[in-house]
Coordinates of C-alpha atoms in Angstrom, one line a residue:
Chain A
M1 CA -13.8 34.2 12.6
S2 CA -13.5 35.0 16.3
A3 CA -15.1 33.8 19.5
A4 CA -17.3 31.3 17.7
A5 CA -20.1 29.6 19.6
P6 CA -19.7 26.0 20.6
V7 CA -19.7 23.9 17.5
A8 CA -22.5 21.5 18.0
A9 CA -26.0 22.1 16.7
Q10 CA -25.5 25.4 15.1
I11 CA -25.2 24.3 11.5
A12 CA -28.1 23.2 9.3
P13 CA -27.7 20.0 7.2
I14 CA -26.5 20.6 3.7
T15 CA -29.1 20.7 0.9
A16 CA -28.7 20.2 -2.9
G17 CA -26.9 23.0 -4.6
Y18 CA -25.4 24.3 -1.3
T19 CA -22.5 26.7 -1.7
P20 CA -20.4 28.1 1.1
V21 CA -21.4 31.4 2.5
D22 CA -18.7 32.7 4.7
K23 CA -15.0 33.3 4.3
D24 CA -13.9 30.2 6.4
E25 CA -15.9 27.8 4.4
R26 CA -15.1 29.3 1.0
G27 CA -11.4 29.1 1.7
F28 CA -11.8 25.6 2.9
W29 CA -13.7 24.6 -0.2
S30 CA -11.3 26.2 -2.7
E31 CA -8.5 24.2 -1.1
V32 CA -10.4 20.9 -1.3
E33 CA -11.4 21.7 -4.9
E34 CA -7.7 22.0 -5.8
L35 CA -7.1 18.7 -4.1
E36 CA -9.8 17.2 -6.2
R37 CA -8.4 18.6 -9.5
N38 CA -5.1 16.7 -8.7
I39 CA -6.8 13.5 -7.8
K40 CA -8.7 13.5 -11.0
T41 CA -5.5 12.9 -12.9
S42 CA -3.7 10.8 -10.3
A43 CA -2.2 7.5 -11.4
F44 CA -3.6 6.0 -8.2
V45 CA -7.3 6.4 -9.1
I46 CA -8.9 3.2 -10.2
R47 CA -11.0 4.1 -13.3
D48 CA -12.5 0.7 -14.1
P49 CA -16.1 1.7 -15.1
A50 CA -17.6 -1.5 -13.8
L51 CA -16.1 -1.2 -10.3
N52 CA -16.9 2.5 -10.1
G53 CA -20.4 1.9 -11.3
Y54 CA -21.0 -0.7 -8.7
V55 CA -19.7 1.4 -5.8
R56 CA -21.7 4.4 -7.0
G57 CA -24.8 2.2 -7.4
T58 CA -24.5 1.1 -3.8
F59 CA -24.0 4.6 -2.6
C60 CA -27.1 5.8 -4.6
R61 CA -29.1 3.0 -3.3
I62 CA -28.5 3.9 0.4
V63 CA -28.7 7.7 0.0
G64 CA -31.2 8.0 -2.8
A65 CA -30.8 9.1 -6.4
S66 CA -31.1 12.9 -5.9
E67 CA -28.7 13.0 -2.9
C68 CA -26.3 10.8 -4.8
A69 CA -26.2 12.8 -8.0
P70 CA -23.8 15.6 -7.0
I71 CA -21.3 13.4 -5.2
R72 CA -18.0 12.4 -6.9
I73 CA -16.5 9.1 -5.7
Y74 CA -12.9 8.3 -6.3
I75 CA -11.5 4.8 -5.6
V76 CA -7.8 5.0 -5.0
R77 CA -5.3 2.1 -5.1
T78 CA -4.2 2.2 -1.5
A79 CA -4.0 -1.0 0.6
D80 CA -4.8 0.6 4.0
F81 CA -8.4 0.6 5.0
N82 CA -9.9 4.1 4.7
A83 CA -12.7 6.2 3.3
S84 CA -13.3 9.9 3.6
M85 CA -15.8 12.5 2.5
Y86 CA -14.9 16.1 1.9
P87 CA -17.2 19.1 2.4
T88 CA -17.4 19.8 -1.3
G89 CA -19.0 16.5 -2.1
M90 CA -15.8 14.5 -3.0
M91 CA -15.6 11.0 -1.6
I92 CA -12.4 9.0 -1.5
I93 CA -12.5 5.2 -1.0
N94 CA -9.3 3.2 -0.6
S95 CA -9.1 -0.1 -2.4
G96 CA -8.1 -1.7 0.9
L97 CA -11.6 -1.0 2.1
L98 CA -13.1 -3.0 -0.8
L99 CA -10.9 -6.0 0.2
R100 CA -12.2 -5.9 3.8
M101 CA -16.0 -5.6 3.2
R102 CA -17.7 -8.9 3.2
D103 CA -20.8 -7.8 1.4
E104 CA -22.6 -4.8 -0.1
A105 CA -24.4 -4.0 3.1
Q106 CA -21.1 -3.4 4.9
L107 CA -19.9 -1.1 2.1
A108 CA -23.3 0.7 2.3
A109 CA -22.8 1.1 6.0
I110 CA -19.5 2.9 5.5
L111 CA -20.8 5.0 2.6
G112 CA -23.9 6.1 4.5
H113 CA -21.9 7.0 7.5
E114 CA -19.5 9.1 5.6
F115 CA -22.3 10.8 3.7
T116 CA -24.0 11.8 7.0
H117 CA -20.8 13.5 8.1
Y118 CA -21.1 15.4 4.8
T119 CA -24.8 16.3 5.0
H120 CA -24.4 17.5 8.6
R121 CA -21.3 19.5 7.7
H122 CA -19.2 18.0 10.4
Q123 CA -15.9 18.8 8.7
I124 CA -16.5 22.6 8.7
Q125 CA -17.5 22.4 12.3
I126 CA -14.2 20.7 13.2
F127 CA -12.4 23.2 11.0
R128 CA -13.9 26.1 12.9
D129 CA -13.4 24.4 16.2
V130 CA -9.7 23.8 15.6
K131 CA -9.3 27.4 14.3
R132 CA -11.1 28.7 17.4
K133 CA -9.0 26.7 19.8
A134 CA -5.7 27.5 18.2
N135 CA -5.4 29.6 15.1
A136 CA -5.3 29.2 11.4
A137 CA -1.6 28.6 11.4
A138 CA -1.9 25.8 13.8
W139 CA -4.5 24.2 11.6
L140 CA -2.4 24.6 8.5
S141 CA 0.5 23.0 10.2
M142 CA -1.5 19.9 10.7
I143 CA -1.7 19.6 7.0
P144 CA 1.7 18.9 5.7
V145 CA 3.6 21.4 3.6
G146 CA 1.6 24.5 4.0
G147 CA -2.1 23.8 3.8
L148 CA -4.3 21.8 1.6
A149 CA -3.5 23.8 -1.5
A150 CA 0.2 22.8 -1.3
A151 CA -0.8 19.3 -0.1
A152 CA -2.9 19.0 -3.3
A153 CA 0.4 19.0 -5.2
L154 CA 1.2 15.9 -3.1
S155 CA -2.3 14.7 -3.8
V156 CA -3.0 11.1 -2.9
A157 CA -0.2 10.7 -0.4
Q158 CA -1.7 13.4 1.7
L159 CA -5.3 12.4 1.6
G160 CA -5.0 10.3 4.7
M161 CA -3.3 13.1 6.6
A162 CA -5.7 15.7 5.4
A163 CA -8.6 13.5 6.4
S164 CA -7.0 12.6 9.7
I165 CA -7.5 16.1 11.1
F166 CA -11.2 15.4 11.0
T167 CA -11.4 13.6 14.2
F168 CA -15.1 13.5 14.7
S169 CA -16.5 14.1 18.1
R170 CA -18.5 11.4 19.9
G171 CA -21.6 13.5 19.2
M172 CA -20.9 13.6 15.5
E173 CA -20.3 9.9 15.3
S174 CA -23.5 9.3 17.2
E175 CA -25.3 11.5 14.7
A176 CA -23.8 9.8 11.7
D177 CA -24.7 6.4 13.1
A178 CA -28.2 7.4 14.1
V179 CA -28.9 8.7 10.6
S180 CA -27.1 6.1 8.5
V181 CA -28.4 2.9 10.2
P182 CA -32.0 3.8 9.3
L183 CA -30.8 4.7 5.8
M184 CA -29.5 1.1 5.5
A185 CA -32.8 -0.4 6.5
R186 CA -34.8 2.0 4.2
A187 CA -32.6 0.8 1.3
G188 CA -33.3 -2.8 2.1
Y189 CA -29.9 -3.6 3.6
D190 CA -29.4 -5.6 6.8
P191 CA -28.6 -2.8 9.3
G192 CA -26.7 -5.3 11.5
Q193 CA -23.8 -5.1 9.1
A194 CA -23.0 -1.6 10.4
W195 CA -21.8 -2.9 13.8
R196 CA -20.3 -6.0 12.3
V197 CA -18.1 -4.0 9.9
W198 CA -16.6 -2.0 12.8
E199 CA -16.3 -5.0 15.0
Q200 CA -14.3 -6.9 12.4
L201 CA -12.0 -3.9 11.9
R202 CA -11.3 -3.6 15.6
A203 CA -10.5 -7.3 15.7
E204 CA -8.1 -6.9 12.7
Q205 CA -6.2 -4.2 14.6
D206 CA -5.8 -6.7 17.5
A207 CA -4.6 -9.4 15.1
T208 CA -2.0 -7.2 13.6
A209 CA -0.7 -6.2 17.1
I210 CA -0.6 -9.8 18.4
A211 CA 1.5 -11.0 15.4
R212 CA 3.9 -8.1 16.0
N213 CA 4.0 -8.5 19.7
A214 CA 2.8 -4.9 19.9
K215 CA -0.1 -3.1 21.7
S216 CA -3.2 -2.9 19.6
R217 CA -3.7 0.5 18.0
K218 CA -7.4 0.1 17.4
D219 CA -8.3 2.9 19.6
K220 CA -5.7 5.4 18.5
N221 CA -4.6 4.5 15.0
G222 CA -4.6 7.1 12.2
G223 CA -6.7 6.9 9.2
I224 CA -10.3 5.9 9.7
F225 CA -9.6 4.7 13.2
G226 CA -8.4 8.1 14.1
S227 CA -11.3 9.9 12.5
H228 CA -14.0 7.4 13.4
P229 CA -12.9 5.6 16.6
P230 CA -15.0 2.4 16.7
T231 CA -15.2 2.3 20.5
A232 CA -16.9 -0.5 22.3
E233 CA -19.6 2.0 23.3
R234 CA -20.2 3.0 19.7
L235 CA -20.5 -0.7 18.8
A236 CA -23.2 -1.1 21.5
T237 CA -25.1 1.9 20.2
L238 CA -24.9 0.6 16.6
K239 CA -26.4 -2.7 17.8
T240 CA -29.2 -0.9 19.5
L241 CA -29.9 1.2 16.4
A242 CA -29.9 -1.9 14.2
A243 CA -32.3 -3.7 16.6
A244 CA -34.7 -0.8 16.4
Q245 CA -35.1 -1.3 12.6
P246 CA -37.7 -3.6 11.1
A247 CA -36.4 -7.2 10.7
G248 CA -35.1 -8.4 7.4
G249 CA -32.9 -6.7 4.9
S250 CA -30.3 -8.3 2.7
D251 CA -26.5 -8.2 2.7
E252 CA -26.2 -8.6 -1.1
R253 CA -23.2 -10.7 -0.6
A254 CA -23.2 -12.4 -4.0
A255 CA -23.5 -9.1 -5.9
Y256 CA -20.6 -7.7 -3.9
V257 CA -18.3 -10.7 -4.4
A258 CA -19.0 -10.6 -8.1
A259 CA -18.3 -6.9 -8.4
V260 CA -15.0 -7.0 -6.6
R261 CA -13.8 -10.3 -8.0
P262 CA -12.0 -8.9 -11.1
W263 CA -10.0 -6.7 -8.7
W264 CA -9.6 -9.2 -6.0
P265 CA -6.2 -10.7 -7.0
K266 CA -4.7 -7.2 -7.0
L267 CA -6.3 -6.1 -3.8
V268 CA -5.1 -9.2 -1.9
D269 CA -1.7 -8.9 -3.4
D270 CA -1.4 -5.3 -2.2
Q271 CA -2.5 -6.5 1.2
I272 CA 0.0 -9.4 1.4
K273 CA 2.9 -7.1 0.5
L274 CA 2.1 -4.9 3.5
N275 CA 4.1 -7.3 5.6
D276 CA 1.3 -7.4 8.1
F277 CA 1.0 -11.1 8.8
G278 CA -1.6 -10.9 11.6
G279 CA -3.9 -8.4 10.0
T280 CA -3.8 -10.2 6.7
E281 CA -4.4 -13.6 8.2
F282 CA -7.4 -12.1 10.0
V283 CA -8.8 -10.5 6.8
L284 CA -8.5 -13.8 4.9
G285 CA -10.1 -15.8 7.7
K286 CA -13.0 -13.4 7.8
L287 CA -13.5 -13.7 4.1
A288 CA -13.3 -17.5 4.4
E289 CA -16.1 -17.7 6.9
T290 CA -18.3 -19.2 4.3
G291 CA -15.5 -21.5 3.1
W292 CA -12.0 -21.5 1.8
T293 CA -12.1 -20.9 -1.9
A294 CA -9.1 -21.6 -4.2
D295 CA -8.4 -17.9 -4.4
L296 CA -8.4 -17.6 -0.6
L297 CA -6.2 -20.6 -0.1
Y298 CA -3.7 -19.3 -2.7
A299 CA -3.6 -16.0 -0.9
R300 CA -3.0 -17.7 2.4
G301 CA -0.2 -19.7 0.8
E302 CA 1.4 -16.5 -0.4
L303 CA 1.1 -14.9 3.0
Y304 CA 2.8 -17.8 4.7
R305 CA 5.4 -18.2 2.0
T306 CA 6.2 -14.5 2.2
R307 CA 6.8 -14.6 5.9
G308 CA 8.9 -17.7 5.2
R309 CA 9.7 -19.2 8.6
P310 CA 10.3 -22.9 8.3
D311 CA 6.9 -23.8 9.7
D312 CA 5.3 -21.2 7.5
L313 CA 6.7 -22.9 4.4
T314 CA 5.2 -26.2 5.4
Q315 CA 1.8 -24.6 6.0
A316 CA 2.0 -22.7 2.8
A317 CA 2.6 -25.9 0.9
G318 CA -0.6 -27.3 2.4
F319 CA -2.7 -24.3 1.4
Y320 CA -1.3 -24.3 -2.2
R321 CA -2.0 -28.1 -2.5
S322 CA -5.6 -27.6 -1.4
A323 CA -5.9 -24.7 -3.9
T324 CA -4.5 -26.7 -6.7
A325 CA -6.9 -29.5 -6.0
M326 CA -9.8 -27.2 -6.8
P327 CA -11.1 -26.8 -10.4
D328 CA -10.8 -23.0 -10.3
T329 CA -7.3 -22.8 -8.9
P330 CA -5.3 -19.7 -9.9
A331 CA -2.2 -20.9 -11.9
E332 CA 0.0 -19.0 -9.5
A333 CA -0.9 -21.5 -6.8
W334 CA 1.3 -24.0 -8.7
R335 CA 4.1 -21.4 -8.8
G336 CA 3.8 -20.9 -5.0
L337 CA 3.7 -24.6 -4.4
G338 CA 6.8 -25.2 -6.6
L339 CA 8.8 -22.5 -4.8
V340 CA 8.1 -23.8 -1.3
E341 CA 8.9 -27.3 -2.4
L342 CA 12.2 -26.2 -3.8
R343 CA 13.0 -24.3 -0.6
A344 CA 12.2 -27.4 1.3
G345 CA 14.5 -29.5 -0.9
R346 CA 11.6 -31.6 -2.5
V347 CA 13.0 -31.0 -5.9
V348 CA 10.9 -33.4 -8.0
E349 CA 7.7 -32.1 -6.5
G350 CA 8.9 -28.6 -7.0
Q351 CA 9.8 -29.1 -10.6
A352 CA 6.5 -30.7 -11.3
A353 CA 4.5 -27.9 -9.7
L354 CA 6.5 -25.2 -11.6
A355 CA 6.0 -27.1 -14.8
N356 CA 2.3 -26.9 -14.2
Y357 CA 2.6 -23.1 -13.6
L358 CA 4.5 -22.5 -16.8
K359 CA 2.1 -24.7 -18.8
A360 CA -0.8 -22.5 -17.6
R361 CA 1.2 -19.2 -17.9
P362 CA 3.5 -19.7 -20.9
D363 CA 4.1 -15.9 -21.1
A364 CA 5.0 -15.6 -17.4
T365 CA 7.3 -12.6 -16.8
D366 CA 9.5 -14.8 -14.5
R367 CA 9.6 -17.8 -16.9
S368 CA 13.3 -18.0 -17.5
M369 CA 14.1 -17.5 -13.8
I370 CA 11.7 -20.2 -12.8
E371 CA 13.1 -22.6 -15.4
M372 CA 16.6 -21.9 -14.2
M373 CA 15.8 -22.4 -10.5
A374 CA 14.0 -25.6 -11.3
E375 CA 17.1 -26.9 -13.1
E376 CA 19.7 -25.6 -10.8
V377 CA 18.5 -27.4 -7.7
S378 CA 18.4 -30.7 -9.5
Chain B
M1 CA 15.8 4.3 -2.8
K2 CA 16.9 7.5 -1.4
K3 CA 14.2 9.4 -3.1
I4 CA 11.6 7.5 -1.2
M5 CA 13.3 8.6 2.0
V6 CA 13.5 12.2 0.9
F7 CA 9.9 12.2 -0.2
L8 CA 8.8 10.9 3.2
A9 CA 10.9 13.3 5.0
S10 CA 9.5 16.3 3.2
A11 CA 6.0 14.9 3.6
A12 CA 6.5 14.7 7.3
L13 CA 7.5 18.3 7.4
V14 CA 11.0 17.5 8.5
A15 CA 13.5 20.0 7.1
T16 CA 15.4 18.1 4.4
P17 CA 19.1 18.8 4.9
A18 CA 21.1 19.8 1.8
L19 CA 22.2 16.4 0.5
A20 CA 25.9 16.2 0.3
Y21 CA 27.7 14.4 -2.5
K22 CA 31.2 13.3 -3.1
L23 CA 32.7 12.8 -6.6
V24 CA 33.5 9.3 -7.6
T25 CA 36.1 9.6 -10.3
H26 CA 36.3 7.2 -13.2
G27 CA 39.1 4.9 -13.8
Q28 CA 39.6 3.8 -10.2
R29 CA 38.2 0.8 -8.5
V30 CA 36.3 1.7 -5.3
A31 CA 34.7 -0.3 -2.5
V32 CA 31.0 0.4 -2.2
A33 CA 28.4 0.2 0.5
K34 CA 31.0 -0.4 3.2
S35 CA 31.5 -3.9 1.9
A36 CA 33.8 -6.1 0.0
M37 CA 32.1 -5.3 -3.3
T38 CA 34.2 -3.1 -5.6
I39 CA 33.2 -1.1 -8.7
A40 CA 35.3 0.5 -11.5
P41 CA 33.1 3.3 -12.9
P42 CA 33.9 4.2 -16.5
I43 CA 32.5 7.7 -16.0
D44 CA 32.4 10.0 -13.0
W45 CA 29.5 9.6 -10.6
N46 CA 28.3 11.4 -7.4
R47 CA 28.1 9.4 -4.2
Q48 CA 25.5 10.5 -1.7
Q49 CA 27.0 11.0 1.7
S50 CA 24.0 9.8 3.7
R51 CA 23.5 6.2 3.1
P52 CA 20.0 4.6 2.6
G53 CA 21.0 1.7 4.9
R54 CA 23.8 0.2 6.8
N55 CA 24.9 -1.9 3.9
A56 CA 23.7 0.4 1.1
E57 CA 25.1 3.3 -0.8
A58 CA 23.5 5.6 -3.5
W59 CA 25.1 7.2 -6.6
T60 CA 23.7 9.6 -9.1
L61 CA 24.6 11.5 -12.3
D62 CA 22.2 14.3 -12.4
G63 CA 20.5 14.1 -8.9
M64 CA 18.6 11.4 -7.2
P65 CA 15.2 12.2 -8.8
L66 CA 16.6 11.8 -12.3
N67 CA 18.9 8.8 -12.0
E68 CA 19.9 6.7 -9.0
V69 CA 22.0 3.7 -8.6
T70 CA 21.9 1.9 -5.2
F71 CA 24.5 -0.7 -4.1
Y72 CA 23.5 -3.3 -1.5
G73 CA 26.7 -4.7 -0.2
G74 CA 26.0 -8.0 1.5
I75 CA 22.7 -7.8 3.2
A76 CA 22.9 -10.5 5.9
A77 CA 20.2 -12.7 7.3
D78 CA 17.5 -10.9 9.3
Q79 CA 18.5 -7.5 7.9
T80 CA 16.3 -5.1 6.0
L81 CA 17.4 -3.8 2.6
F82 CA 17.5 -0.2 3.9
K83 CA 16.6 1.8 7.0
E84 CA 13.2 1.3 8.5
V85 CA 10.8 4.1 7.7
N86 CA 8.1 3.2 10.3
K87 CA 9.2 0.2 12.2
K88 CA 6.3 0.1 14.5
E89 CA 3.4 0.2 12.0
K90 CA 5.1 -0.7 8.7
P91 CA 8.1 -2.9 9.5
L92 CA 10.1 -3.8 6.4
P93 CA 10.7 -7.5 5.4
R94 CA 14.0 -9.1 6.3
F95 CA 16.4 -11.1 4.2
A96 CA 16.9 -14.8 4.9
A97 CA 19.8 -16.8 3.6
G98 CA 17.6 -19.6 2.2
M99 CA 15.8 -17.2 -0.1
L100 CA 15.4 -18.0 -3.8
P101 CA 15.9 -15.3 -6.4
T102 CA 12.1 -14.9 -6.6
D103 CA 11.9 -14.4 -2.9
V104 CA 14.5 -11.6 -3.2
V105 CA 12.3 -9.9 -5.8
Q106 CA 9.3 -10.2 -3.5
M107 CA 11.2 -8.8 -0.6
F108 CA 12.4 -5.9 -2.7
E109 CA 8.9 -5.1 -3.9
A110 CA 7.4 -5.2 -0.4
S111 CA 10.2 -3.0 0.9
Y112 CA 9.5 -0.4 -1.8
R113 CA 5.7 -0.5 -1.3
L114 CA 6.1 0.0 2.4
A115 CA 8.8 2.7 2.3
G116 CA 7.1 4.6 -0.5
G117 CA 3.5 4.0 0.8
S118 CA 2.7 3.0 -2.8
A119 CA 0.6 0.1 -4.2
L120 CA 1.7 1.1 -7.7
F121 CA 4.7 -1.2 -8.0
S122 CA 5.1 -4.0 -10.4
V123 CA 7.8 -6.4 -11.4
D124 CA 8.0 -6.6 -15.1
G125 CA 10.5 -9.4 -15.7
V126 CA 12.8 -11.8 -13.8
E127 CA 15.6 -13.7 -15.4
P128 CA 18.9 -15.4 -14.7
A129 CA 22.0 -13.2 -14.9
T130 CA 25.7 -13.3 -14.0
F131 CA 26.6 -10.9 -11.2
A132 CA 30.3 -10.4 -10.2
S133 CA 31.1 -13.9 -11.7
N134 CA 28.3 -15.5 -9.7
R135 CA 25.1 -17.0 -10.9
G136 CA 22.4 -14.5 -10.1
F137 CA 19.3 -12.7 -11.3
R138 CA 18.1 -9.6 -12.9
F139 CA 14.7 -8.0 -12.8
R140 CA 12.9 -5.0 -14.1
Y141 CA 10.3 -3.0 -12.2
S142 CA 8.2 0.1 -12.4
F143 CA 6.6 2.2 -9.7
T144 CA 4.9 5.5 -8.9
L145 CA 5.3 7.1 -5.5
E146 CA 2.2 8.4 -3.9
G147 CA 2.0 12.2 -4.3
E148 CA 4.8 12.3 -6.8
E149 CA 2.9 10.8 -9.7
V150 CA 6.1 10.3 -11.7
K151 CA 6.3 6.8 -13.3
R152 CA 9.8 5.4 -12.7
L153 CA 11.4 2.3 -14.2
G154 CA 14.1 0.3 -12.5
E155 CA 16.4 -2.6 -13.1
A156 CA 18.2 -4.7 -10.4
T157 CA 21.0 -7.2 -10.8
G158 CA 22.4 -9.3 -8.0
A159 CA 23.2 -12.6 -6.5
I160 CA 23.1 -14.4 -3.1
V161 CA 26.7 -15.2 -2.3
G162 CA 28.0 -16.5 1.0
G163 CA 24.5 -16.3 2.5
K164 CA 24.3 -12.6 1.8
L165 CA 22.5 -10.5 -0.8
W166 CA 24.6 -8.5 -3.2
M167 CA 22.7 -6.3 -5.6
I168 CA 22.9 -3.1 -7.6
T169 CA 19.7 -1.3 -8.7
Y170 CA 19.0 1.6 -11.0
E171 CA 15.9 3.7 -11.3
A172 CA 14.9 6.8 -13.2
P173 CA 11.8 8.4 -14.6
A174 CA 10.3 6.4 -17.5
I175 CA 10.2 9.4 -19.7
H176 CA 13.7 10.0 -21.2
Y177 CA 16.0 9.4 -18.2
F178 CA 15.7 5.6 -17.7
D179 CA 16.8 4.8 -21.3
R180 CA 19.4 7.5 -21.3
N181 CA 21.5 6.1 -18.5
L182 CA 20.6 2.4 -18.5
A183 CA 24.0 1.6 -20.3
D184 CA 25.9 3.6 -17.6
Y185 CA 24.3 1.5 -14.9
R186 CA 25.0 -1.7 -16.7
A187 CA 28.6 -0.7 -17.1
L188 CA 28.8 -0.4 -13.3
V189 CA 27.2 -3.8 -12.9
A190 CA 29.6 -5.3 -15.4
S191 CA 32.6 -4.0 -13.3
A192 CA 31.3 -5.3 -10.0
Q193 CA 33.7 -7.7 -8.2
L194 CA 33.3 -9.7 -5.0
P195 CA 36.1 -11.5 -3.3
G196 CA 36.4 -15.1 -4.3
P197 CA 35.0 -17.9 -2.2
T198 CA 38.2 -18.4 -0.2
V199 CA 38.1 -14.9 1.1
T200 CA 36.0 -14.2 4.1
V201 CA 33.2 -11.9 3.0
G202 CA 31.9 -9.1 5.2

């Protein structure tokens, strides 16, 4: 394709059964299709029918049953926050996104926004735009190892990179927001969650940076922050869009919490092991706005224990103690408490806590090690 | 560990240099990881010339993707296990002298997850073990690197001695290779020696 017209406003929104017509788009599709074939068999895809059913149900609720039907959603086990939609109708959701959403309305906001990029064919516009400005080779070089087809062999690792070339223009973001916020209201969701979700993600980037004594990357980070920059201006527009919708709408928080709960221990564990103290502390605090549950206190204990500064261990002990005082405490809170007590030299307390852990988890994979550590320090 | 680095390098379109190896002949005791730890290998191994970290060294029999042994020779307080892969955005956790064996396992897991960009890592067992005549630990793990999709198993044996972490790890694809060379790895571990407590370590 040569001397293309400016990208905006020349492409009609996608309709059901759409297939690509020109060479550019057909080539692009075939590469994405190969990527999808690899993802289908990836060990990173979460196949739990209940979780997939819930995410799909949320998506169908916001976009409508007929629009929803042809879309394939893959939830991948990746702790970083991201979601992306490909021009063929494949949607990828990182498990790290599910950890961060506070309710179903926030999830719906992301899904509706991504879907609008798809219906309005923003990706192919960017593809052509990049091609026009440089050339195909330059575009391919942005995707590691020789184009999407080869990147497909690297499958999930490259998803983020493949998606990151889709830096949507300000106009495209406005369009996606302008379409998706009314979709939320129409589906009965609180449209105000659209700006809140982006606001909390910006704040998380700040928190990560502060704890690392680094400059916040919220305006230039890769992943979803690169492709959907949540600028202050965009937040203001999202607020205006929400205010224009009829009052009411629910956030479906209880349904969301129940759906994600079976996966929650794994998701928060993945997050804690990212060694991102500030960001993780922010995420936990945000989730605890309606109260610190035993799960959240345990997770916070793990976070502080993992960083392991002397003061952190004291704090961690406090969080674990609060968790273990609750009726629904995870048994691992006793383990965490026992370990920090041992490190602090409070042997008797440590041994007692570890005994509680082993009583609740007789088949613990670290049983013999825990038993030995409890004996050794005495 | 090296395979994580190589994978990242290729993913980032950096030309991967031919990896140079040197033969480690059996029957001789050799110092590893530029440290006071010595090993007497019962069979020949290949030592990778480029080291995964300042206090680390990697050996293989058939090539890193098929079987890899990594020696960590006295990781001191505030040091990472191996080289940072993205210090700015994904800094690796650091060793602390007061760590318990379970803390070492946790640090190891986080380091792998960060360097390999993978959430598919699990520790499958932690138990007491003797390492170079010291009371130490052993743990099993499994992981899959993003993009590679090969399930690997690993075993690590080590101890904290003199405030430093000494450890030898082994990992190989779960299919065929891990079981095939596990005994070869354990023979290396069994031969490991550290200077006695009266000798200054490091």
